[in-house]
Each structure stands twice: as C-alpha cells, then as structure tokens.
Tab-separated table of C-alpha atoms in Angstrom:
chain	number	residue	atom	x	y	z
A	345	MET	CA	0.465	-0.002	0.225
A	346	GLU	CA	1.043	2.931	-1.139
A	347	HIS	CA	1.849	5.234	1.671
A	348	LYS	CA	2.267	9.072	0.799
A	349	VAL	CA	4.989	10.983	3.397
A	350	SER	CA	4.967	14.534	2.821
A	351	SER	CA	7.357	16.060	1.571
A	352	GLN	CA	8.851	18.633	4.007
A	353	LEU	CA	9.304	15.715	6.681
A	354	LEU	CA	11.051	13.375	3.516
A	355	LYS	CA	13.406	16.632	3.045
A	356	GLY	CA	14.763	16.514	6.385
A	357	PHE	CA	15.170	12.371	6.481
A	358	LEU	CA	16.393	11.663	2.231
A	359	GLN	CA	19.646	12.308	3.079
A	360	GLY	CA	19.938	10.325	6.269
A	361	ILE	CA	18.206	6.980	4.388
A	362	LEU	CA	20.036	8.002	1.386
A	363	LEU	CA	23.863	7.155	3.372
A	364	ILE	CA	22.391	3.436	5.046
A	365	LEU	CA	21.029	2.688	1.855
A	366	LEU	CA	24.864	3.879	-0.322
A	367	ALA	CA	25.996	2.174	2.724
A	368	GLU	CA	24.877	-1.337	2.485
A	369	GLU	CA	26.118	-1.332	-1.787
A	370	ALA	CA	27.114	1.500	-4.114
A	371	ASN	CA	24.714	2.138	-6.294
A	372	TYR	CA	23.125	4.577	-9.233
A	373	GLY	CA	20.705	7.389	-9.500
A	374	TYR	CA	17.507	4.872	-11.346
A	375	GLY	CA	19.548	1.952	-8.603
A	376	ILE	CA	18.672	4.364	-5.860
A	377	SER	CA	15.448	5.324	-6.691
A	378	GLN	CA	13.965	1.348	-6.736
A	379	ARG	CA	15.360	0.454	-3.219
A	380	LEU	CA	13.665	3.339	-2.366
A	381	VAL	CA	10.542	1.897	-4.311
A	382	GLU	CA	11.178	-1.907	-2.143
A	383	VAL	CA	11.854	0.081	1.374
A	384	GLY	CA	8.512	1.794	0.989
A	385	LEU	CA	9.573	5.392	-0.484
A	386	GLU	CA	7.782	4.297	-4.120
A	387	SER	CA	6.202	8.926	-3.734
A	388	VAL	CA	9.319	10.046	-3.045
A	389	PRO	CA	9.909	11.882	-7.072
A	390	LYS	CA	12.755	10.031	-8.130
A	391	GLY	CA	14.025	13.978	-9.473
A	392	THR	CA	14.922	15.173	-5.973
A	393	ILE	CA	17.694	12.480	-5.502
A	394	TYR	CA	20.192	13.985	-7.834
A	395	PRO	CA	20.660	17.468	-6.342
A	396	LEU	CA	20.787	15.465	-3.103
A	397	LEU	CA	23.159	13.243	-4.300
A	398	THR	CA	25.271	16.022	-6.027
A	399	SER	CA	25.189	17.791	-2.711
A	400	MET	CA	26.808	15.493	-0.235
A	401	GLU	CA	29.526	14.693	-3.630
A	402	LYS	CA	29.975	18.429	-2.791
A	403	ARG	CA	30.218	17.831	1.323
A	404	GLY	CA	31.910	14.600	1.028
A	405	LEU	CA	29.742	12.948	2.116
A	406	VAL	CA	29.285	10.132	-1.002
A	407	LYS	CA	31.641	10.197	-4.288
A	408	SER	CA	30.402	8.961	-7.051
A	409	GLU	CA	32.752	6.850	-9.814
A	410	SER	CA	32.396	5.613	-13.810
A	411	ARG	CA	31.723	1.823	-13.388
A	412	PRO	CA	31.378	-0.436	-16.400
A	413	SER	CA	27.503	-1.274	-17.520
A	414	THR	CA	26.189	-4.330	-18.975
A	415	ASP	CA	23.885	-2.697	-21.411
A	416	GLY	CA	25.334	0.653	-22.504
A	417	PRO	CA	27.851	3.484	-21.236
A	418	SER	CA	29.093	3.924	-17.578
A	419	ARG	CA	26.864	4.507	-15.106
A	420	LYS	CA	28.249	6.944	-12.479
A	421	TYR	CA	27.755	4.510	-9.081
A	422	TYR	CA	27.393	6.779	-5.857
A	423	GLU	CA	28.643	5.027	-2.746
A	424	THR	CA	29.005	6.833	1.675
A	425	THR	CA	32.761	7.592	2.429
A	426	ASP	CA	33.780	7.996	5.658
A	427	GLU	CA	33.015	10.708	6.505
A	428	GLY	CA	29.428	10.281	4.822
A	429	LEU	CA	29.497	6.738	7.141
A	430	LEU	CA	30.336	8.912	10.086
A	431	ALA	CA	27.145	11.347	9.344
A	432	LYS	CA	24.862	8.154	9.093
A	433	GLN	CA	26.183	7.094	12.777
A	434	GLU	CA	24.465	10.633	13.471
A	435	PHE	CA	21.043	10.202	11.693
A	436	LEU	CA	21.048	6.438	13.403
A	437	ASP	CA	21.851	7.807	16.966
A	438	GLN	CA	19.560	11.413	16.016
A	439	TRP	CA	16.138	8.934	14.119
A	440	GLY	CA	16.411	6.524	17.547
A	441	TYR	CA	16.284	9.263	19.937
A	442	LEU	CA	12.745	10.436	18.258
A	443	VAL	CA	12.133	7.211	17.405
A	444	ALA	CA	11.467	6.511	21.641
A	445	ALA	CA	10.412	9.766	22.274
A	446	MET	CA	7.467	10.155	19.985
A	447	GLY	CA	7.542	6.407	21.485
A	448	ASN	CA	6.041	7.959	24.967
A	449	LEU	CA	4.210	10.676	23.428
A	450	THR	CA	1.943	8.972	21.412
A	451	LYS	CA	1.706	6.241	24.647
A	452	GLU	CA	0.370	9.348	26.040
A	453	GLU	CA	-1.713	10.471	23.833
A	454	GLN	CA	-3.459	6.460	23.930
A	455	ALA	CA	-3.170	6.744	27.595
B	1312	MET	CA	34.036	11.310	-20.859
B	1313	THR	CA	35.379	14.398	-22.118
B	1314	THR	CA	32.443	16.852	-22.591
B	1315	GLU	CA	32.299	16.393	-25.988
B	1316	GLU	CA	32.152	12.897	-26.036
B	1317	LEU	CA	29.586	12.950	-23.202
B	1318	ILE	CA	27.493	15.145	-25.836
B	1319	GLU	CA	26.827	13.403	-28.602
B	1320	GLN	CA	26.719	10.414	-27.096
B	1321	ASN	CA	23.808	12.427	-24.989
B	1322	ASN	CA	22.410	13.141	-28.585
B	1323	GLU	CA	23.238	8.929	-29.912
B	1324	LEU	CA	21.677	7.317	-26.523
B	1325	ARG	CA	18.589	10.441	-26.663
B	1326	ALA	CA	16.824	8.987	-29.801
B	1327	ALA	CA	16.479	5.565	-27.597
B	1328	LEU	CA	13.527	8.025	-25.723
B	1329	ASN	CA	9.228	6.994	-27.177
B	1330	LYS	CA	8.614	11.288	-28.355
B	1331	GLU	CA	6.861	11.622	-24.474
B	1332	ASN	CA	10.457	11.169	-22.653
B	1333	GLU	CA	12.057	13.589	-25.402
B	1334	ASP	CA	9.823	16.489	-25.180
B	1335	PHE	CA	10.424	15.827	-21.457
B	1336	TYR	CA	13.588	15.331	-21.122
B	1337	LEU	CA	14.660	17.510	-23.914
B	1338	ASP	CA	12.738	20.195	-21.729
B	1339	PHE	CA	14.862	19.947	-19.156
B	1340	LEU	CA	18.041	19.500	-20.534
B	1341	LEU	CA	18.249	22.658	-22.302
B	1342	TYR	CA	16.909	24.655	-18.921
B	1343	VAL	CA	19.412	23.031	-17.425
B	1344	ARG	CA	22.280	23.948	-20.435
B	1345	SER	CA	21.078	27.868	-21.580
B	1346	GLN	CA	20.969	28.548	-17.565
B	1347	GLY	CA	23.973	27.056	-16.684
B	1348	VAL	CA	25.861	28.852	-19.274
B	1349	LEU	CA	28.517	30.516	-16.644
B	1350	LYS	CA	28.364	27.054	-14.629
B	1351	ASP	CA	31.761	23.916	-15.205
B	1352	GLU	CA	30.257	22.671	-18.956
B	1353	GLN	CA	31.681	18.691	-17.597
B	1354	THR	CA	29.634	18.604	-14.526
B	1355	VAL	CA	26.404	20.169	-16.115
B	1356	GLU	CA	26.669	17.542	-18.736
B	1357	GLU	CA	28.008	14.365	-16.288
B	1358	GLN	CA	24.633	14.720	-14.765
B	1359	LEU	CA	22.370	14.677	-18.175
B	1360	PHE	CA	24.241	11.788	-18.774
B	1361	ALA	CA	23.380	10.282	-16.170
B	1362	ILE	CA	19.422	11.579	-15.972
B	1363	LEU	CA	18.861	10.457	-18.763
B	1364	GLN	CA	20.430	6.738	-18.582
B	1365	ASP	CA	17.946	6.748	-15.892
B	1366	ILE	CA	15.037	7.672	-17.971
B	1367	LEU	CA	16.045	5.244	-20.440
B	1368	GLU	CA	16.040	2.452	-17.792
B	1369	ALA	CA	11.996	3.772	-16.678
B	1370	GLN	CA	11.480	3.830	-20.201
B	1371	LYS	CA	12.273	0.265	-20.468
B	1372	ASN	CA	9.793	-1.020	-16.844
B	1373	GLY	CA	6.884	0.603	-17.994
B	1374	GLN	CA	7.542	4.776	-16.707
B	1375	SER	CA	7.191	7.710	-18.241
B	1376	ALA	CA	10.029	10.039	-17.484
B	1377	ALA	CA	7.110	13.624	-15.819
B	1378	ASP	CA	6.382	9.383	-13.060
B	1379	TYR	CA	9.811	8.964	-12.523
B	1380	PHE	CA	10.961	11.942	-12.407
B	1381	GLY	CA	8.460	13.866	-10.715
B	1382	THR	CA	6.275	17.211	-11.512
B	1383	ASP	CA	8.652	19.908	-11.152
B	1384	PRO	CA	11.670	19.163	-13.034
B	1385	LYS	CA	12.508	22.360	-13.176
B	1386	PHE	CA	12.552	22.813	-9.232
B	1387	VAL	CA	15.163	19.651	-10.199
B	1388	ALA	CA	17.530	21.530	-12.241
B	1389	ASP	CA	17.316	24.420	-10.585
B	1390	ARG	CA	18.464	23.047	-7.349
B	1391	ILE	CA	20.702	20.923	-9.454
B	1392	LEU	CA	21.674	23.860	-11.146
B	1393	GLN	CA	22.650	25.765	-7.229
B	1394	GLN	CA	25.198	22.291	-6.678
B	1395	THR	CA	27.391	23.483	-9.613
B	1396	PRO	CA	30.501	25.318	-9.726
B	1397	ASN	CA	30.824	28.840	-11.993
B	1398	LYS	CA	32.772	28.648	-14.263
B	1399	LEU	CA	34.260	31.595	-16.224
B	1400	SER	CA	35.853	30.725	-17.419
B	1401	GLU	CA	33.032	28.939	-19.709
B	1402	ALA	CA	31.512	32.276	-19.484
B	1403	ALA	CA	35.069	34.339	-21.440
B	1404	LYS	CA	34.850	30.539	-23.968
B	1405	LEU	CA	31.651	31.201	-25.154
B	1406	PHE	CA	32.267	34.609	-25.651
B	1407	LEU	CA	35.295	34.691	-27.431
B	1408	TYR	CA	33.842	31.324	-29.659
B	1409	GLY	CA	31.002	33.413	-31.120
B	1410	PHE	CA	32.648	36.643	-30.929
B	1411	GLY	CA	34.648	34.907	-33.264
B	1412	ALA	CA	32.349	33.369	-35.527
B	1413	TYR	CA	30.933	37.477	-35.914
B	1414	ILE	CA	34.946	38.793	-37.487
B	1415	GLY	CA	34.486	35.555	-39.683
B	1416	PHE	CA	31.504	35.362	-40.736
B	1417	SER	CA	30.395	38.833	-40.909
B	1418	LEU	CA	33.660	41.103	-42.099
B	1419	LEU	CA	33.789	39.526	-45.686
B	1420	PRO	CA	29.828	40.683	-46.477
B	1421	SER	CA	31.144	43.976	-44.868
B	1422	LEU	CA	34.056	43.910	-46.760
B	1423	PRO	CA	32.385	43.301	-50.809
B	1424	ILE	CA	32.772	47.600	-51.765
B	1425	PRO	CA	36.029	49.336	-52.347
B	1426	GLY	CA	36.253	53.036	-51.824
B	1427	LYS	CA	34.636	53.021	-48.165
B	1428	PRO	CA	36.742	53.267	-44.979
B	1429	MET	CA	35.376	50.463	-42.415
B	1430	ASP	CA	34.036	51.233	-39.377
B	1431	LEU	CA	36.022	48.317	-36.934
B	1432	GLY	CA	35.071	50.112	-34.191
B	1433	SER	CA	31.423	49.836	-34.346
B	1434	PHE	CA	32.024	47.136	-37.062
B	1435	LEU	CA	33.634	45.465	-33.478
B	1436	LEU	CA	30.828	47.214	-30.018
B	1437	SER	CA	27.982	45.366	-32.423
B	1438	GLY	CA	30.247	42.125	-32.980
B	1439	VAL	CA	31.041	43.047	-28.680
B	1440	TYR	CA	26.690	43.322	-28.351
B	1441	LEU	CA	25.852	40.995	-30.848
B	1442	THR	CA	27.886	38.148	-28.918
B	1443	LEU	CA	26.677	38.932	-25.265
B	1444	LEU	CA	22.937	39.557	-26.592
B	1445	ALA	CA	23.599	36.106	-27.734
B	1446	ILE	CA	24.467	34.359	-24.343
B	1447	VAL	CA	21.804	36.545	-22.528
B	1448	GLY	CA	19.544	35.753	-24.669
B	1449	PHE	CA	20.023	31.399	-25.149
B	1450	PHE	CA	19.671	32.287	-20.868
B	1451	LEU	CA	16.520	34.137	-21.414
B	1452	ILE	CA	15.427	31.325	-23.615
B	1453	GLY	CA	15.985	28.814	-21.285
B	1454	LYS	CA	13.374	30.468	-18.978
B	1455	THR	CA	10.715	30.623	-21.502
B	1456	ILE	CA	10.781	27.719	-21.113
B	1457	TYR	CA	8.648	25.816	-17.686
B	1458	PHE	CA	7.445	30.029	-18.075
B	1459	PHE	CA	5.195	29.508	-21.365
B	1460	LYS	CA	4.302	25.824	-20.106
B	1461	LYS	CA	2.687	27.236	-17.030
B	1462	SER	CA	1.662	30.371	-18.236
B	1463	LYS	CA	-1.988	30.268	-19.897
B	1464	MET	CA	-0.515	33.425	-22.287
B	1465	ALA	CA	-2.398	31.693	-25.382
B	1466	SER	CA	0.231	30.709	-28.089
B	1467	TRP	CA	-0.349	33.765	-30.956
B	1468	MET	CA	0.712	35.781	-28.166
B	1469	LYS	CA	2.963	33.476	-26.513
B	1470	SER	CA	4.748	34.165	-30.731
B	1471	LEU	CA	3.799	37.575	-31.083
B	1472	MET	CA	6.029	37.738	-27.483
B	1473	SER	CA	8.504	36.445	-28.416
B	1474	PHE	CA	8.532	38.762	-31.986
B	1475	VAL	CA	8.876	42.112	-29.784
B	1476	ILE	CA	11.993	40.983	-27.817
B	1477	ALA	CA	13.918	39.855	-30.437
B	1478	CYS	CA	13.008	43.299	-32.616
B	1479	ALA	CA	13.280	45.350	-29.690
B	1480	VAL	CA	16.511	43.547	-28.420
B	1481	LEU	CA	18.387	42.799	-32.101
B	1482	PHE	CA	17.230	47.039	-32.764
B	1483	PRO	CA	21.245	48.138	-31.558
B	1484	ALA	CA	22.580	45.593	-33.477
B	1485	PHE	CA	21.693	47.325	-36.190
B	1486	ALA	CA	21.420	50.287	-34.212
B	1487	ILE	CA	25.971	49.985	-33.583
B	1488	THR	CA	26.271	49.104	-37.245
B	1489	PHE	CA	24.587	52.654	-39.348
B	1490	TRP	CA	24.929	55.205	-36.630
B	1491	LEU	CA	27.736	55.368	-34.845
B	1492	HIS	CA	30.889	56.366	-36.424
B	1493	THR	CA	34.245	55.624	-34.485
B	1494	PRO	CA	36.632	57.317	-35.472
B	1495	ALA	CA	38.771	53.667	-35.485
B	1496	GLN	CA	38.179	53.835	-38.999
B	1497	ILE	CA	39.945	50.868	-41.510
B	1498	ASN	CA	40.906	51.667	-45.445
B	1499	LEU	CA	40.160	48.102	-46.592
B	1500	ASP	CA	41.535	48.854	-50.078
B	1501	GLY	CA	44.224	48.393	-52.510
B	1502	THR	CA	46.639	45.284	-51.785
B	1503	LEU	CA	45.796	45.481	-47.554
B	1504	GLY	CA	41.755	44.398	-47.839
B	1505	ILE	CA	42.924	41.965	-50.178
B	1506	PHE	CA	44.709	40.747	-47.984
B	1507	VAL	CA	42.485	40.781	-45.070
B	1508	ILE	CA	40.366	38.897	-47.066
B	1509	VAL	CA	41.966	35.895	-47.939
B	1510	LEU	CA	42.795	35.426	-44.130
B	1511	VAL	CA	40.147	35.880	-42.982
B	1512	LEU	CA	38.275	33.526	-45.934
B	1513	ILE	CA	41.269	30.834	-45.355
B	1514	GLY	CA	40.187	31.770	-41.981
B	1515	VAL	CA	36.264	31.034	-41.399
B	1516	THR	CA	36.825	27.579	-43.519
B	1517	VAL	CA	39.360	25.914	-42.200
B	1518	PHE	CA	37.148	26.972	-39.684
B	1519	ILE	CA	33.929	25.169	-41.241
B	1520	LYS	CA	35.918	22.622	-42.424
B	1521	LYS	CA	37.325	21.316	-38.802
B	1522	GLN	CA	33.060	21.613	-38.288
B	1523	GLU	CA	32.328	19.813	-41.662
B	1524	LYS	CA	34.237	16.749	-40.220
B	1525	LYS	CA	33.256	17.273	-36.866
B	1526	ASP	CA	29.244	16.290	-38.032
B	1527	LYS	CA	29.840	14.267	-40.786
B	1528	ASP	CA	29.098	11.639	-36.824
B	1529	ASP	CA	25.871	12.957	-37.263
B	1530	ASP	CA	25.280	13.992	-41.260
B	1531	LYS	CA	25.526	17.112	-40.133
B	1532	ASP	CA	28.442	18.587	-42.064
B	1533	HIS	CA	26.434	19.991	-45.066
B	1534	ILE	CA	23.966	22.413	-42.768
B	1535	TRP	CA	27.733	24.673	-42.711
B	1536	ARG	CA	27.727	24.277	-47.085
B	1537	PRO	CA	25.725	27.507	-47.525
B	1538	ILE	CA	27.101	29.480	-45.397
B	1539	LEU	CA	30.437	28.611	-47.443
B	1540	PHE	CA	29.257	29.743	-50.237
B	1541	PHE	CA	27.901	32.810	-49.601
B	1542	VAL	CA	31.043	33.510	-47.818
B	1543	ILE	CA	33.860	32.866	-50.689
B	1544	LEU	CA	30.994	34.614	-52.964
B	1545	SER	CA	30.837	37.814	-50.392
B	1546	ALA	CA	35.391	36.993	-50.863
B	1547	VAL	CA	36.059	36.458	-54.418
B	1548	VAL	CA	33.511	39.647	-54.900
B	1549	GLY	CA	35.584	41.624	-52.372
B	1550	VAL	CA	39.123	40.367	-53.967
B	1551	LEU	CA	36.949	41.477	-57.679
B	1552	THR	CA	37.252	44.500	-56.127
B	1553	ARG	CA	40.204	45.811	-55.836
B	1554	LEU	CA	41.765	43.926	-58.781
B	1555	PRO	CA	43.356	46.993	-60.800
B	1556	ILE	CA	42.476	46.483	-63.620
B	1557	LEU	CA	38.562	45.335	-63.166
B	1558	ASP	CA	38.702	48.289	-60.851
B	1559	GLY	CA	37.418	51.432	-63.525
B	1560	LEU	CA	34.885	48.950	-64.494
B	1561	LEU	CA	33.280	47.227	-60.937
B	1562	LEU	CA	33.920	50.971	-58.963
B	1563	SER	CA	31.518	52.863	-62.392
B	1564	LYS	CA	27.990	53.154	-61.792
B	1565	GLY	CA	26.375	50.094	-63.362
B	1566	GLY	CA	29.211	47.801	-61.924
B	1567	ARG	CA	28.341	49.289	-58.789
B	1568	LEU	CA	24.440	48.016	-59.265
B	1569	ILE	CA	26.542	44.857	-60.974
B	1570	LEU	CA	28.165	44.219	-57.703
B	1571	ALA	CA	24.845	44.635	-56.054
B	1572	GLY	CA	22.708	42.945	-57.644
B	1573	ILE	CA	25.246	39.542	-57.941
B	1574	MET	CA	25.738	40.125	-53.726
B	1575	LEU	CA	20.989	39.525	-53.572
B	1576	ALA	CA	21.061	36.759	-55.937
B	1577	GLY	CA	23.886	35.009	-53.166
B	1578	LEU	CA	22.652	36.795	-50.694
B	1579	VAL	CA	18.558	34.088	-51.417
B	1580	ILE	CA	21.302	31.854	-53.146
B	1581	PHE	CA	22.396	31.468	-49.408
B	1582	ASN	CA	18.145	32.111	-48.674
B	1583	VAL	CA	17.143	29.373	-50.291
B	1584	TYR	CA	20.397	26.695	-50.188
B	1585	THR	CA	20.180	27.188	-46.245
B	1586	VAL	CA	15.573	26.174	-46.302
B	1587	TYR	CA	16.947	23.006	-49.063
B	1588	THR	CA	19.138	22.469	-46.538
B	1589	ALA	CA	17.897	22.323	-43.206
B	1590	LYS	CA	15.442	20.430	-44.446
B	1591	LYS	CA	17.164	17.567	-46.287
B	1592	MET	CA	18.281	17.476	-42.926
B	1593	ASN	CA	14.503	17.451	-40.932
B	1594	LYS	CA	14.053	13.901	-43.826
B	1595	GLU	CA	17.204	12.130	-42.724
B	1596	ASP	CA	16.793	12.366	-39.221
C-alpha cells in the first residue's frame, strides 16, 4: 500500500536514507530509486535524488565513480565515504532518539 | 569522458527515448544548459547524461519520464545548478567563440565594395553587443521553457511577444552599425584589403571544414555549405573589386549595380540553400 509522506517531512530524512542505502552497496540514480521503492518510499519524486547526491558529494559524504554497465555506456555510481559513514551513524542515533520520544508521546496520547 | 564525448553520447542515446519522454527530457536539457552558461560544463553534462540513462531505464520498465522524475523538473534543475560550481572561463570561452564567429562570418559580407573606409569601432562594438546578446538571449530563452508551459497565454500571444522582444533587442545592433561612428576607421582598399579578405577566408574555411568533420558522424556536415558558399562569394567579390585591372569597370555606376545584384542573388541563393539543407537534414532524421 502506497503511503504519501509529506515532502517537508521527507526532506529532513532523505539524506539519511540515502546514506544508509549507499553504505549497504554503491549504486546509481535509478538503482537508488528502485531501492527507495523497495523500502516503501515510492511516492518520493525520484528527480530529487540527483541534486541531493550532488550536494552530498560536494560535502564529502559520498563519492562517485564511473563503472562499466552491461547495457550501454558506463554509469555514475555513488558510495559513502568515511565522513558519510559518520553522518549515517549520527542520523541513526538521532532517529533512535526521535523514535523513543515519539513512542513516549503516543503512549501518553493513548493513555 | 570529455565534455564533447558526453554531448555526443547524449545525442545518440536520446534517440532511444519515446516521443513523450524525449519532449520531457529535451525541455530539461535545454533549461539546464541555458541556465548553466556560467557553470562547469563537464559537471553539467555528466549530470544530464546520468539522468538520461536513468530515464531510459525507467522507460524500459514501463515508466514515463514524468512519473519517474516528478512533476517539477524545473525545481530539480535549479537545485542541481545551485550545487554546480561556477566556471567563468567557460563564459569567456563562449564569448570568444561567438565573437570570433561574428568576425569570421560578418567581416567578408561587409567588405565587397571598396572606396569607403570601414568603421572598425562600430563593427567590433556591434560584434560585442551581438555576442553578449546571443549568450544572454540563450539564458533568457531557457527561462521561458517552463514559464510558457505554465502560462495560460495563447500560443499566438507567446509568438507575438517573442517577436517583439527579438526586434527590440536586435535593434541596437543595427543602430550601432548604421548610426554609430567611431574614429577607428580603417581603409581596406587595394592590396591590404585583398590580404585581409584572403586571410579571413582561409580562417573561416578552416573553421568550417573542422566543424564539417565533427558533424560528419551525425550527417549534419552539410549545414555549413550554404554559409561557406556565401562567405566565398563575398570574398570573391571583395577581391575582384580591389583588383586594379577591374577597378574602373566594377566601381562604375553600372558595375556597382551589377555587384549589388550579384550580392542580392547570392543572399537569395544562400537562403534557399539553407532551407533546402535544413529540409534535407530533417528528412534524414
């Protein structure tokens, strides 16, 4: 079932999500978009991935390289750098903190 | 890949897009290239190529470019360009290329009739203005790609607006050429004139031959032929009118009329040849 997540909300998380996906394995634009669909984020406009990847590369969180492709010209693959792995951990820590806080809040709401 | 290789590969790969996706991608490509005039061209072309490859893969999987990319490609393009470093040397290169082309292609047609000194100052100023106009114009035309799509203006109104704007911005170039007089006057009669004409003709011919070689793979090399024809005609008339043997004949009242007739006929042939070449290239596409 497709869930539409507010784009404003998603904006804050997308970088963290990309860091997690690229830490698993290096990937290119369309490959990343397919992974987003697999994890349930089909409503994310995939065009937004590109400027985000460019920004992340500029800030040293990911690096890109050209890799041969089986069906055509080489493709631009992205993978996390050491700084990216640190940023990913920071994101996961903050996520854990938020999940715990939201969990407490929703318990209070239900009580 | 070099920038030229990226552009060539982009042209080739685009042919695999269906009509709907090609329209979507072309708007995006033109917008990014026109707004990225001051940006690092290599980075811009790498991004465009990567996106094209992904849109093609989405197409193979039954997804349209709009469905894959989202409904606001302008937003994505603006964000990509924001992240792309500026490279002023690209703008300088573009300016020099455009200015060189102006001199190459405008100098010879403005030299056929000797006897009147050439106002080098107004010629060069006009060239600077037109070159800057071409670059700024390219940038502004890019801006209209998504503006006109969103605008509810009638199609005829958009065309009229474009025509009026084009006339307004081109007028200063004519004004400079016809009404601005500078002290930088140069007499290109006689041997000096012949020397300059031959030099410019060689330069322009070498440039066109290089471009033809580059465009041969796309079968677009014959686009240069009408231009080469007109340049050679202007050069031949310019040299003939400066030869002492023909001086008296060609510069008499009747001779000038004949020369004007030849140049006018040359212009008509150039236009017909251009239209014919363009139609032939469209058919081949």
